[in-house]
Amino acid sequence: SQTIHQWPATLVQPVGSPLSLECTVEGTSNPNLYWYRQAAGRGLQLLFYSVGIGQISSEVPQNLSASRPQDRQFILSSKKLLLSDSGFYLCAWGNRGFGAGELFFGEGSRLTVL
Amino acid sequence: QKEVEQDPGPLSVPEGAIVSLNCTYSNSAFQYFMWYRQYSRKGPELLMYTYSSGNKEDGRFTAQVDKSSKYISLFIRDSQPSDSATYLCAMKPSGGSYIPTFGRGTSLIVHP
């Protein structure tokens, strides 16, 4: 069966510090990978998605970046965090090809920027 | 107008009630319709999905799609306190899009 791991689960970072969130998927090959952010009381905001190694599409211009160094690894980064980067970050994977497009989410990483 | 509208609630019901959660949408190209459940401080979990119009049942959950009205529903029978969560709808056109459009979620509270 497929599993998705996301870490760290919680982190508190000062403004201006760097960020690295990691996500790995097991039990599937060539998945589509996604990073979402969910602010308190708000919906899911798609940040990045990837259909293959090194292929990253950005949905929201900001100080975050994403990389996919391996087929089942997706990393969210920032060189200098802003207060507005606080939120709940979710990694998700989906199957390639046509279909329902259902996504499977990790447990999330809660980031607080102080 | 947002592509997908969902009342944020909260919706508070007594244990055992039938719950109706709804979303409306504007894009007639949507063909796949999904429901997710998200417990507090957890990632969303896929409950079920349907294709085009009609009903789909899974245990106490029934998903219903009315494409003519651009309206989808999730019914929960015999609701339990463990059903307390935020429910998100999502939808996607058929074809090459990899990105579903999510509603903002409805918070459901089932009290004993």
Coordinates of C-alpha atoms in Angstrom, one line a residue:
Chain A
S1 CA 0.0 0.0 0.0
Q2 CA 1.0 3.6 -0.5
T3 CA 2.2 5.8 2.3
I4 CA 3.3 9.4 2.5
H5 CA 5.6 10.8 5.1
Q6 CA 6.1 14.4 5.9
W7 CA 8.4 16.0 8.4
P8 CA 9.0 17.8 10.6
A9 CA 5.5 17.7 12.1
T10 CA 5.9 21.0 14.0
L11 CA 8.5 23.7 13.9
V12 CA 8.9 27.2 15.2
Q13 CA 11.3 29.5 13.3
P14 CA 12.4 33.1 13.6
V15 CA 11.7 35.6 10.8
G16 CA 14.6 35.5 8.3
S17 CA 15.6 31.9 9.0
P18 CA 15.7 29.2 6.3
L19 CA 13.1 26.5 6.0
S20 CA 13.2 22.9 4.7
L21 CA 10.1 20.6 4.7
E22 CA 10.5 17.1 3.3
C23 CA 8.0 14.7 1.9
T24 CA 8.5 11.2 0.7
V25 CA 6.0 8.7 -0.9
E26 CA 6.3 4.9 -0.7
G27 CA 4.5 2.2 -2.6
T28 CA 4.0 4.0 -5.9
S29 CA 6.1 5.1 -8.9
N30 CA 6.0 8.4 -10.9
P31 CA 3.4 10.1 -8.7
N32 CA 2.3 13.7 -9.1
L33 CA 3.4 15.6 -6.0
Y34 CA 1.9 18.7 -4.4
W35 CA 2.6 21.2 -1.7
Y36 CA -0.4 23.0 -0.2
R37 CA -0.7 25.6 2.6
Q38 CA -3.7 25.9 4.8
A39 CA -4.0 29.1 6.9
A40 CA -6.2 29.1 10.0
G41 CA -9.9 29.2 8.9
R42 CA -9.0 29.2 5.3
G43 CA -9.0 26.7 2.5
L44 CA -6.2 24.8 0.8
Q45 CA -3.8 27.0 -1.2
L46 CA -1.8 25.1 -3.9
L47 CA 1.8 26.3 -3.8
F48 CA 3.7 23.9 -6.1
Y49 CA 3.1 20.7 -8.0
S50 CA 5.4 18.4 -9.9
V51 CA 4.7 15.8 -12.6
G52 CA 8.3 14.5 -12.6
I53 CA 11.9 14.8 -11.3
G54 CA 13.0 18.4 -11.7
Q55 CA 9.7 19.5 -13.0
I56 CA 8.1 22.1 -10.7
S57 CA 5.1 24.4 -11.4
S58 CA 4.6 27.3 -9.1
E59 CA 1.1 28.5 -8.4
V60 CA 1.7 31.4 -6.1
P61 CA 4.7 33.8 -6.4
Q62 CA 6.4 34.2 -3.0
N63 CA 9.6 33.5 -1.2
L64 CA 9.1 29.7 -1.2
S65 CA 10.6 27.2 -3.6
A66 CA 10.2 23.5 -4.2
S67 CA 12.4 20.8 -5.5
R68 CA 12.0 17.2 -6.5
P69 CA 15.4 15.6 -6.4
Q70 CA 14.1 12.0 -6.6
D71 CA 10.9 10.5 -8.0
R72 CA 9.2 10.1 -4.7
Q73 CA 10.7 13.0 -2.8
F74 CA 9.4 16.6 -2.6
I75 CA 11.0 19.4 -0.7
L76 CA 9.7 22.8 0.2
S77 CA 12.2 25.5 1.0
S78 CA 12.7 29.1 1.9
K79 CA 15.9 31.1 2.3
K80 CA 14.3 33.7 4.6
L81 CA 11.0 33.1 6.3
L82 CA 8.4 35.9 6.7
L83 CA 5.7 36.1 9.4
S84 CA 3.1 35.5 6.7
D85 CA 4.7 32.0 6.0
S86 CA 3.1 30.7 9.1
G87 CA 0.6 28.0 8.5
F88 CA -0.1 24.3 8.0
Y89 CA 1.8 22.8 5.1
L90 CA 0.5 19.7 3.4
C91 CA 2.2 17.4 1.0
A92 CA 0.1 15.2 -1.3
W93 CA 0.5 12.7 -4.1
G94 CA -1.7 11.7 -6.9
N95 CA -1.6 9.1 -9.7
R96 CA -0.5 10.1 -13.1
G97 CA -2.9 9.7 -16.0
F98 CA -6.5 10.6 -16.5
G99 CA -8.8 9.8 -13.7
A100 CA -10.6 11.2 -10.7
G101 CA -7.5 13.1 -9.7
E102 CA -7.9 12.2 -6.1
L103 CA -5.0 13.3 -3.9
F104 CA -3.6 11.6 -0.8
F105 CA -2.3 13.9 1.9
G106 CA 0.4 13.6 4.5
E107 CA -0.1 14.5 8.1
G108 CA 1.1 18.0 7.6
S109 CA 3.8 20.3 9.0
R110 CA 2.7 23.2 11.3
L111 CA 5.0 26.1 10.9
T112 CA 5.0 29.1 13.2
V113 CA 7.2 32.0 12.3
L114 CA 8.0 34.4 15.1
Chain B
Q1 CA -17.6 34.2 -7.7
K2 CA -15.4 31.3 -6.5
E3 CA -15.4 28.2 -8.6
V4 CA -16.5 26.1 -5.6
E5 CA -18.6 27.4 -2.8
Q6 CA -18.9 25.7 0.5
D7 CA -20.5 27.0 3.7
P8 CA -17.8 27.0 6.4
G9 CA -20.2 26.4 9.3
P10 CA -19.9 25.2 11.9
L11 CA -22.7 22.8 11.6
S12 CA -23.7 21.4 15.0
V13 CA -25.9 18.3 15.2
P14 CA -26.9 15.8 17.9
E15 CA -25.5 12.3 17.7
G16 CA -27.6 10.0 15.5
A17 CA -28.8 12.9 13.2
I18 CA -28.6 12.7 9.4
V19 CA -26.1 15.3 8.2
S20 CA -26.1 17.0 4.8
L21 CA -23.0 18.8 3.6
N22 CA -23.1 20.7 0.3
C23 CA -21.0 22.4 -2.3
T24 CA -22.0 24.4 -5.3
Y25 CA -19.8 25.1 -8.3
S26 CA -19.8 27.2 -11.5
N27 CA -17.5 25.2 -13.9
S28 CA -19.7 22.9 -15.9
A29 CA -16.5 21.0 -17.1
F30 CA -16.2 19.4 -13.6
Q31 CA -16.7 15.6 -13.9
Y32 CA -15.0 14.1 -10.9
F33 CA -16.3 15.0 -7.4
M34 CA -14.5 14.1 -4.2
W35 CA -15.1 14.5 -0.5
Y36 CA -12.4 14.7 2.1
R37 CA -12.5 14.6 5.9
Q38 CA -10.0 16.5 7.9
Y39 CA -9.6 16.1 11.6
S40 CA -8.1 18.9 13.6
R41 CA -4.3 19.2 13.0
K42 CA -4.3 16.4 10.5
G43 CA -4.1 16.0 6.8
P44 CA -7.3 15.6 4.7
E45 CA -8.4 12.0 4.1
L46 CA -10.2 11.0 1.0
L47 CA -13.7 9.7 1.8
M48 CA -15.1 9.0 -1.6
Y49 CA -15.4 10.2 -5.1
T50 CA -18.0 10.0 -7.8
Y51 CA -17.9 10.5 -11.6
S52 CA -20.5 12.7 -13.3
S53 CA -24.0 12.6 -11.9
G54 CA -25.7 10.1 -9.5
N55 CA -25.2 8.7 -6.1
K56 CA -22.6 6.6 -4.4
E57 CA -22.9 4.9 -1.1
D58 CA -20.2 3.7 1.3
G59 CA -21.4 2.6 4.7
R60 CA -23.0 5.6 6.5
F61 CA -21.8 8.0 3.8
T62 CA -23.7 8.8 0.5
A63 CA -22.3 11.2 -2.1
Q64 CA -24.8 12.8 -4.5
V65 CA -24.1 14.8 -7.6
D66 CA -26.6 17.0 -9.5
K67 CA -24.8 18.4 -12.5
S68 CA -27.9 20.2 -13.8
S69 CA -27.9 22.3 -10.6
K70 CA -24.1 22.3 -10.2
Y71 CA -24.7 21.0 -6.7
I72 CA -23.1 18.1 -4.7
S73 CA -23.9 16.7 -1.4
L74 CA -22.5 14.3 1.2
F75 CA -24.9 12.7 3.6
I76 CA -23.9 11.1 6.8
R77 CA -26.4 8.8 8.4
D78 CA -26.4 8.0 12.1
S79 CA -23.8 10.6 12.8
Q80 CA -21.3 9.9 15.6
P81 CA -19.1 12.3 17.7
S82 CA -16.1 10.7 15.8
D83 CA -17.5 12.3 12.6
S84 CA -16.7 15.7 14.0
A85 CA -14.3 17.2 11.5
T86 CA -14.0 19.5 8.6
Y87 CA -15.3 18.2 5.3
L88 CA -13.9 19.5 2.1
C89 CA -15.3 18.9 -1.4
A90 CA -13.1 18.9 -4.4
M91 CA -13.8 18.5 -8.1
K92 CA -11.9 18.2 -11.4
P93 CA -12.7 18.1 -15.1
S94 CA -11.9 14.9 -17.0
G95 CA -8.9 15.0 -19.2
G96 CA -5.3 16.1 -18.4
S97 CA -5.8 18.4 -15.4
Y98 CA -3.9 17.2 -12.4
I99 CA -5.2 19.8 -10.0
P100 CA -8.6 19.5 -8.3
T101 CA -10.4 22.6 -7.1
F102 CA -11.2 22.5 -3.4
G103 CA -14.0 24.1 -1.4
R104 CA -13.0 25.8 1.8
G105 CA -14.5 23.1 4.0
T106 CA -17.5 22.8 6.4
S107 CA -16.8 22.3 10.0
L108 CA -19.1 19.6 11.5
I109 CA -19.6 19.1 15.2
V110 CA -21.6 16.0 16.4
H111 CA -22.4 16.3 20.1
P112 CA -23.3 13.4 22.3

